[in-house]
XYZ file of C-alpha atoms in Angstrom:
542
model
C -0.250 -0.160 0.148
C 1.264 3.548 -0.992
C 2.346 6.093 1.528
C -0.354 8.421 0.433
C -2.925 5.329 0.239
C -2.032 5.213 4.264
C -2.202 8.717 5.500
C -6.002 8.244 3.098
C -6.922 5.378 5.722
C -5.601 7.176 9.162
C -7.831 9.996 8.250
C -10.714 7.741 7.467
C -9.925 5.828 10.445
C -10.027 8.908 13.015
C -12.572 10.750 12.012
C -10.978 13.883 9.972
C -13.965 15.133 7.707
C -12.372 15.181 4.097
C -12.355 18.678 3.793
C -9.345 19.548 5.789
C -7.177 17.387 3.999
C -6.645 21.063 2.088
C -6.706 22.557 5.053
C -4.554 20.472 7.091
C -1.482 18.353 5.986
C 0.238 15.533 7.602
C 1.247 17.506 10.604
C -2.570 18.660 11.389
C -2.866 14.934 12.070
C -0.108 15.190 15.339
C -1.384 17.988 17.062
C -2.059 17.874 20.422
C -5.007 15.434 21.965
C -6.684 17.903 23.802
C -7.781 20.123 20.378
C -8.453 17.164 18.087
C -11.214 15.399 17.846
C -10.248 11.606 20.247
C -10.298 8.601 17.319
C -12.779 5.886 18.423
C -10.828 3.409 17.267
C -7.221 3.683 18.993
C -6.564 0.167 18.494
C -7.415 0.395 14.730
C -4.812 4.139 14.520
C -2.014 2.677 15.917
C -1.655 0.396 13.440
C -2.086 2.652 11.094
C 0.157 4.712 12.180
C 2.298 1.882 13.159
C 2.428 1.692 9.367
C 3.051 5.359 8.461
C 6.125 4.783 10.552
C 7.618 2.223 8.784
C 6.933 3.519 5.497
C 8.945 6.981 6.758
C 11.344 7.545 4.457
C 13.246 10.815 6.662
C 13.070 11.564 9.554
C 10.896 13.972 9.897
C 8.105 11.964 9.309
C 8.928 9.598 11.367
C 9.098 12.168 14.314
C 5.652 12.911 12.857
C 4.207 9.124 13.122
C 5.715 8.406 16.832
C 4.623 11.321 17.966
C 1.177 10.519 16.716
C 1.368 7.115 18.478
C 2.358 8.651 21.149
C -0.713 11.417 20.658
C -3.286 8.179 20.883
C -2.007 6.342 23.900
C -2.025 9.610 25.480
C -5.887 9.299 24.351
C -6.335 5.415 25.473
C -4.447 6.957 29.034
C -0.970 4.867 28.987
C 0.770 7.376 29.540
C 3.916 5.066 30.031
C 3.873 4.234 26.102
C 3.041 7.841 25.175
C 6.392 8.698 27.267
C 8.178 6.494 25.189
C 7.284 7.319 22.003
C 7.496 10.897 22.849
C 11.201 10.499 23.888
C 11.745 8.360 20.834
C 11.155 10.893 18.808
C 13.237 13.560 20.745
C 15.576 11.770 20.278
C 15.713 11.722 16.108
C 15.526 15.641 16.564
C 19.260 16.069 16.147
C 18.863 14.141 12.274
C 15.803 17.498 11.767
C 16.436 21.156 11.325
C 12.418 21.730 11.489
C 11.821 24.199 14.649
C 7.884 23.838 14.283
C 8.275 19.385 15.309
C 11.102 20.686 17.865
C 9.008 22.673 19.904
C 5.572 20.236 19.208
C 7.641 17.369 20.361
C 9.052 19.038 23.494
C 5.395 20.817 24.203
C 3.924 17.013 24.534
C 6.475 15.904 26.133
C 6.084 18.479 28.947
C 2.397 17.922 28.932
C 2.922 14.406 29.637
C 5.418 14.295 32.328
C 3.696 16.994 34.253
C 0.297 14.626 34.207
C 2.606 12.118 35.687
C 4.097 14.568 38.520
C 7.740 14.782 37.427
C 7.274 18.645 36.979
C 11.045 19.775 37.224
C 11.456 17.607 34.032
C 8.039 19.090 32.577
C 9.842 22.296 32.498
C 12.884 21.094 30.915
C 10.952 20.467 27.759
C 8.680 23.251 27.903
C 11.818 25.974 28.541
C 13.846 23.897 24.931
C 10.040 24.207 23.691
C 9.601 27.955 23.639
C 13.162 28.691 22.835
C 12.423 26.550 18.873
C 9.009 27.977 18.896
C 11.209 31.329 18.492
C 12.160 30.456 14.969
C 9.256 28.739 13.862
C 8.390 31.013 10.720
C 4.979 30.190 10.288
C 2.924 32.558 12.388
C -0.231 30.833 13.383
C 2.088 27.833 13.994
C 4.622 29.779 16.268
C 1.666 31.861 18.216
C 0.299 28.260 18.896
C 3.211 27.157 20.464
C 3.894 30.094 22.333
C 0.371 29.493 23.497
C 0.448 26.303 24.563
C 3.672 26.340 26.191
C 2.774 29.094 28.655
C 0.175 27.074 29.377
C 2.337 24.646 30.776
C 5.047 26.847 32.629
C 2.116 28.280 34.477
C 1.072 25.325 35.351
C 4.472 24.286 36.594
C 4.500 27.755 38.510
C 1.115 26.725 39.889
C 2.436 23.713 41.535
C 5.165 25.892 43.025
C 2.944 28.119 44.596
C 3.989 31.091 42.579
C 0.703 32.158 41.282
C 1.114 35.496 40.145
C 4.090 34.137 38.471
C 1.707 31.798 36.952
C -0.749 35.056 35.972
C 2.316 36.143 34.036
C 2.437 32.704 32.234
C -1.146 32.809 31.127
C -1.075 36.304 30.311
C 1.671 35.504 27.643
C -0.679 32.682 26.546
C -3.978 34.612 25.976
C -1.108 36.780 24.102
C -0.110 34.831 21.729
C -3.127 32.855 20.757
C -4.895 36.108 20.489
C -2.599 37.189 17.228
C -4.668 34.719 15.112
C -8.210 34.737 17.038
C -10.011 34.183 13.986
C -9.474 30.809 13.796
C -12.155 27.759 15.423
C -9.036 25.681 16.680
C -7.635 28.169 19.093
C -10.958 28.349 21.102
C -10.363 25.461 23.965
C -6.579 26.110 24.190
C -8.155 29.966 25.542
C -10.448 28.474 27.017
C -7.849 26.211 29.022
C -6.320 29.272 29.664
C -9.212 31.153 31.111
C -9.737 28.184 33.293
C -6.346 28.260 34.960
C -7.001 31.876 35.688
C -10.061 30.508 37.617
C -8.459 28.135 39.465
C -5.418 30.769 40.066
C -7.693 33.331 41.891
C -9.902 31.099 43.505
C -6.965 29.585 45.161
C -6.119 33.620 45.665
C -9.671 33.338 47.453
C -10.717 36.198 44.510
C -13.723 34.591 44.226
C -15.354 36.931 41.542
C -12.439 37.830 39.526
C -12.274 33.982 39.489
C -15.716 33.398 37.901
C -14.916 35.974 35.741
C -12.806 33.989 34.502
C -14.125 30.719 34.413
C -17.904 32.567 32.882
C -15.296 33.133 29.619
C -14.296 29.867 29.637
C -17.473 28.103 29.580
C -19.151 30.658 27.044
C -15.942 29.045 24.446
C -17.010 25.712 25.037
C -19.564 24.341 23.238
C -19.026 20.636 23.570
C -18.672 18.573 26.693
C -15.121 17.945 27.751
C -12.553 18.071 30.565
C -12.062 21.956 30.433
C -15.504 22.733 30.894
C -15.911 20.009 33.769
C -12.995 22.172 35.755
C -15.156 25.259 35.232
C -17.824 23.550 36.300
C -16.609 22.010 39.757
C -14.620 25.708 39.409
C -18.314 27.432 39.689
C -19.217 25.123 42.040
C -16.361 25.391 44.199
C -17.076 28.607 44.372
C -21.081 28.509 45.270
C -19.478 26.390 48.379
C -17.906 29.554 49.652
C -20.436 31.291 49.343
C -22.124 28.504 51.038
C -24.717 29.059 48.456
C -26.305 25.096 48.289
C -28.965 24.954 45.586
C -26.287 26.779 43.200
C -23.216 24.610 44.108
C -25.483 21.366 43.531
C -26.733 23.033 39.711
C -22.484 23.574 38.703
C -21.307 20.178 40.449
C -24.275 18.126 38.929
C -22.801 19.197 35.661
C -19.382 18.371 37.023
C -19.988 14.953 37.975
C -21.715 14.140 34.988
C -18.416 15.071 32.382
C -16.363 13.742 35.430
C -17.850 9.728 35.292
C -17.349 10.174 31.675
C -14.008 11.454 31.480
C -10.190 9.114 31.861
C -9.172 12.075 34.265
C -8.074 11.262 37.651
C -7.512 14.880 37.641
C -10.545 16.149 36.955
C -12.990 13.296 38.884
C -10.292 13.730 42.179
C -10.924 17.724 42.047
C -14.435 17.295 40.998
C -15.510 14.534 44.146
C -13.603 16.447 46.291
C -15.752 19.188 45.969
C -19.314 17.476 46.226
C -18.164 15.282 49.164
C -17.636 19.103 50.666
C -21.061 19.978 49.639
C -22.209 17.092 51.601
C -20.961 17.501 54.549
C -21.989 21.176 54.384
C -25.472 19.983 53.880
C -25.622 17.575 56.514
C -25.578 14.545 54.650
C -22.929 12.522 56.331
C -24.304 9.506 54.187
C -23.778 10.768 50.930
C -20.680 12.947 52.274
C -19.364 9.208 53.216
C -19.504 8.294 49.793
C -17.843 10.531 47.752
C -15.316 10.168 50.702
C -15.117 7.028 48.515
C -14.731 7.479 45.798
C -12.364 10.649 45.976
C -9.510 8.447 47.860
C -10.245 6.047 44.846
C -9.450 8.848 41.967
C -6.550 9.637 44.540
C -5.032 6.565 45.016
C -4.818 5.361 41.523
C -3.990 8.749 40.419
C -1.142 8.218 43.004
C -0.095 4.432 41.973
C -0.200 5.270 37.780
C 2.368 8.038 38.984
C 4.498 5.491 40.924
C 3.596 3.434 37.937
C 5.459 5.662 35.798
C 8.329 6.589 38.181
C 9.971 3.654 38.433
C 9.376 2.977 34.507
C 11.871 0.285 33.770
C 14.301 0.923 29.943
C 12.688 -3.333 29.396
C 9.326 -1.622 29.208
C 10.179 0.764 26.195
C 7.602 0.658 23.602
C 8.529 -0.447 20.483
C 6.856 1.200 17.485
C 6.686 -1.897 14.674
C 8.296 -5.175 15.458
C 9.018 -5.188 11.732
C 10.577 -1.875 12.079
C 14.771 -2.388 11.979
C 15.131 0.990 10.798
C 15.614 2.466 13.574
C 19.640 2.963 13.789
C 21.892 1.277 17.032
C 22.800 4.971 18.581
C 19.648 5.672 18.451
C 18.122 2.959 21.121
C 21.126 3.541 22.953
C 20.493 6.957 23.391
C 17.287 6.207 24.534
C 18.210 3.414 26.887
C 21.052 5.804 28.268
C 18.665 8.257 28.711
C 16.638 5.927 31.003
C 18.919 4.793 32.971
C 19.386 7.860 33.772
C 16.255 8.966 34.131
C 15.626 5.931 37.039
C 19.202 6.596 38.472
C 18.138 9.977 39.365
C 14.705 8.867 40.505
C 16.351 6.329 42.701
C 18.864 9.138 44.172
C 16.035 11.154 45.214
C 14.182 8.201 46.975
C 17.064 7.236 48.781
C 17.446 11.320 50.166
C 13.747 10.871 50.405
C 13.582 7.812 52.678
C 16.786 9.441 54.685
C 15.154 12.871 55.165
C 11.983 10.675 56.370
C 13.863 8.444 58.697
C 15.116 12.132 59.846
C 12.632 13.737 60.534
C 10.072 10.449 61.903
C 12.631 10.449 64.525
C 12.273 14.216 65.502
C 8.758 13.729 65.666
C 8.888 10.628 67.442
C 10.946 12.516 69.940
C 8.750 15.322 70.486
C 5.453 12.707 71.052
C 7.734 11.227 73.776
C 7.818 14.919 75.111
C 4.946 15.087 74.731
C 2.977 12.086 76.718
C 5.204 12.527 79.366
C 4.121 16.117 79.883
C 0.491 15.526 79.063
C 0.974 12.916 82.009
C 2.296 15.192 84.337
C -1.180 17.661 84.114
C -4.061 16.917 85.834
C -6.739 14.186 84.213
C -9.270 16.703 82.521
C -12.519 17.328 84.286
C -15.602 15.759 81.953
C -16.306 19.227 80.453
C -13.772 18.450 78.413
C -15.743 16.287 76.049
C -13.750 15.910 72.915
C -14.573 12.570 71.738
C -17.498 10.646 71.062
C -17.572 8.370 73.666
C -20.353 7.573 75.705
C -18.348 6.089 79.412
C -20.869 5.286 81.709
C -21.680 7.681 84.800
C -19.540 6.582 86.963
C -16.549 7.922 89.451
C -13.396 6.598 86.671
C -10.868 8.810 88.483
C -11.679 7.147 92.284
C -8.273 6.179 91.830
C -6.102 9.311 91.771
C -2.212 9.176 91.047
C -2.113 9.961 95.016
C -4.186 7.248 96.474
C -3.316 3.822 97.038
C -5.237 1.026 95.638
C -8.276 0.023 97.879
C -6.824 -3.230 98.181
C -11.287 -4.650 99.061
C -11.826 -3.899 95.184
C -9.560 -6.166 93.835
C -6.598 -8.624 94.328
C -3.669 -8.000 92.528
C -3.480 -10.904 90.732
C -7.112 -9.193 89.407
C -5.073 -5.985 88.712
C -1.989 -7.345 86.943
C -4.466 -9.325 85.024
C -5.761 -6.648 83.657
C -3.258 -4.263 82.978
C -1.884 -7.358 80.771
C -5.395 -7.011 78.631
C -4.556 -3.253 78.078
C -1.584 -4.182 76.728
C -3.191 -6.303 73.876
C -5.945 -3.752 73.966
C -2.918 -1.262 72.940
C -1.063 -3.033 70.452
C -4.282 -4.168 68.125
C -7.296 -1.097 66.566
C -9.861 -1.747 69.334
C -10.235 1.635 70.685
C -10.892 3.181 66.608
C -14.729 1.590 67.093
C -16.754 4.596 67.229
C -18.632 2.483 69.772
C -16.063 2.590 71.690
C -17.434 3.358 75.327
C -15.913 2.451 79.416
C -18.913 -0.650 79.238
C -18.057 -2.030 75.822
C -14.702 -2.024 76.537
C -15.359 -3.551 79.908
C -17.516 -6.423 78.238
C -14.307 -6.746 75.785
C -12.117 -7.361 79.054
C -14.516 -9.737 80.457
C -14.569 -7.142 83.719
C -16.214 -4.691 85.172
C -16.523 -0.303 85.140
C -15.115 0.074 88.453
C -12.754 -1.987 87.909
C -11.369 -1.153 84.485
C -11.534 2.719 85.748
C -9.805 2.164 88.719
C -6.910 0.297 86.699
C -7.233 3.344 84.300
C -6.761 6.297 86.714
C -4.139 4.345 88.032
C -1.916 3.044 85.751
C -2.522 4.730 83.129
C -2.836 8.996 84.857
C -6.033 9.565 83.076
C -9.757 9.233 82.349
C -10.880 6.102 80.152
C -11.886 9.106 77.843
C -8.124 10.476 77.820
C -6.375 7.134 77.435
C -8.752 6.287 74.530
C -8.220 9.739 73.204
C -4.357 9.565 73.853
C -4.813 5.590 71.921
C -6.754 6.900 68.543
C -4.160 9.851 67.658
C -1.256 8.055 68.668
C -2.374 6.207 65.344
C -3.242 8.336 63.014
C 0.025 10.598 63.938
C 1.498 6.767 63.059
C -0.246 6.840 59.831
C 0.447 10.299 58.648
C 4.039 9.019 59.414
C 4.165 6.180 57.683
C 1.793 6.762 54.429
C 2.260 10.138 52.681
C -1.379 9.317 51.353
C -3.313 9.826 55.087
C -1.122 13.499 54.417
C -3.721 14.385 51.091
C -7.023 12.873 53.097
C -9.538 15.733 54.353
C -9.598 15.632 58.054
C -12.824 14.575 58.313
C -11.776 11.218 56.579
C -8.775 11.187 59.030
C -11.044 11.651 61.741
C -13.643 8.783 61.104
C -10.774 6.544 60.378
C -9.245 6.477 64.138
C -12.973 6.646 65.585
C -14.410 10.137 65.822
C -17.913 11.660 65.227
C -17.111 14.200 63.506
C -14.246 16.435 62.437
C -14.751 18.736 64.822
C -13.891 16.441 67.876
C -11.139 14.951 66.239
C -9.376 18.902 65.611
C -10.101 19.134 69.589
C -8.023 16.380 70.481
C -5.354 15.847 67.945
C -4.710 19.841 69.743
C -4.986 18.683 73.052
C -2.854 16.152 72.208
C -0.013 17.659 70.391
C -0.302 20.845 70.612
C -0.510 21.540 67.023
C -3.988 21.442 64.795
C -4.209 18.220 62.001
C -4.162 21.079 59.388
C -0.730 22.571 60.905
C 0.433 19.462 61.755
C 0.390 17.497 58.601
C 2.220 20.363 56.802
C 4.766 20.074 59.157
C 5.092 16.379 58.192
C 5.621 17.453 54.770
C 8.182 19.715 54.990
C 10.389 17.052 55.418
C 12.519 17.679 52.363
C 13.356 20.572 54.305
C 14.699 19.047 57.342
C 18.852 19.562 56.209
C 17.865 23.762 56.458
C 15.830 25.580 59.726
C 11.830 25.096 59.603
C 9.799 27.580 61.184
C 7.031 25.660 62.489
C 3.682 28.185 61.977
C 0.394 27.210 63.934
C -2.880 27.147 62.114
C -5.529 29.450 63.904
């Protein structure tokens, strides 16, 4: 089959209108997925793309076909293969002198690495792409590439928390698109810039400006897409902040409809988080819990995908075609060296991060021991300190204070020793996280009575039953936060539920009483572990 027939077949398979052939050539086939239609039959399209690669006679055509395959794998959600194909294309760039395609390959790689969480690598390709774009002769293509690449720089600055720098790059992006604003295919890219501005000002808590940009983006989007889903989610988020529950529900339902039918884990995570907040705000705890589970599932999937890519090995490199023997040994060697270097860099930072985490955990555990000894020296809290949901029976569970000798008539020394052993076993498990926990519940579990139990806890644990169980719960969740980073991404309400508290507020009160920090402030403290070699100044949240 001739090369021209293969091109025609691909255009037919990917549902590109026939009239477009007059306006766009092979270049337009490889445009980024967010601006073109996603192929309905990706496997067939991939076979055709491989055929195009096999028939390519010059390096430039190979670059185009490799980037086309990468784009298709992106649409299918297979990011490892997408990046491998794009890296193959990048390794051929030194054989061509084409600023446009140098820019396109770098822009694509910048986007993919951003999506899998490798932001510094994304920035490297973004800067290479911007430099190459300056040498593109076609004004429309130059404007398009500069617009997209400056969007990527805005994403990077947002990730760093440099919001005003991000605004600067988005304005450059809009200015670039505006130079050719008669071209309709730029509408979605321009809308994406406005959506990003909406996100930035939302984070800056300027909700009026944020909504104005979201509205601009909404007016430019005629069909359902990920960007429109993010716009509706942003508008819903603004209404949540304003406690306008009715309008928030309308926007969040629209966003959920798009998230459920989308492959974007980023969109799902954002939408489910806001819907959880909506039901928390309206007092529907059952539905709030359902969306908390959805949020956690999306978060875990996103984390798993990013971690899976971070350890990509050279042997997993996707091959364009089994029959393809025309890729030179030099190119294959370059790819392997590149991926081994990437693996080495990731491994180095993992080891460094592990050492930092170990050092930081030692600091935290020392702090916890100091807090524990300090709290044991304080007077036992009174019943008015109602900061958990434990429904302790109305018994005198402070009967045996630290200065009071054991009442021999209350129990034998053997019974007291046995109860202490049972309490030690109880502390090793996680039964204390049970929401039904009470003095009578625990007494039944330990096969004793409430007076014996409250006496032993007061005498040997220097606390009443409430304080004792609360300490166990908070130490349990602190250990989770230290050992498993994903717990730091969970909402405070999810952490509260995890260790048996009935509400966010009760959990927060107990947490601060035990650690002297609010949960959110403590999590920020833990997240500062990568700066543990510096003098970290910790500011308590109000």
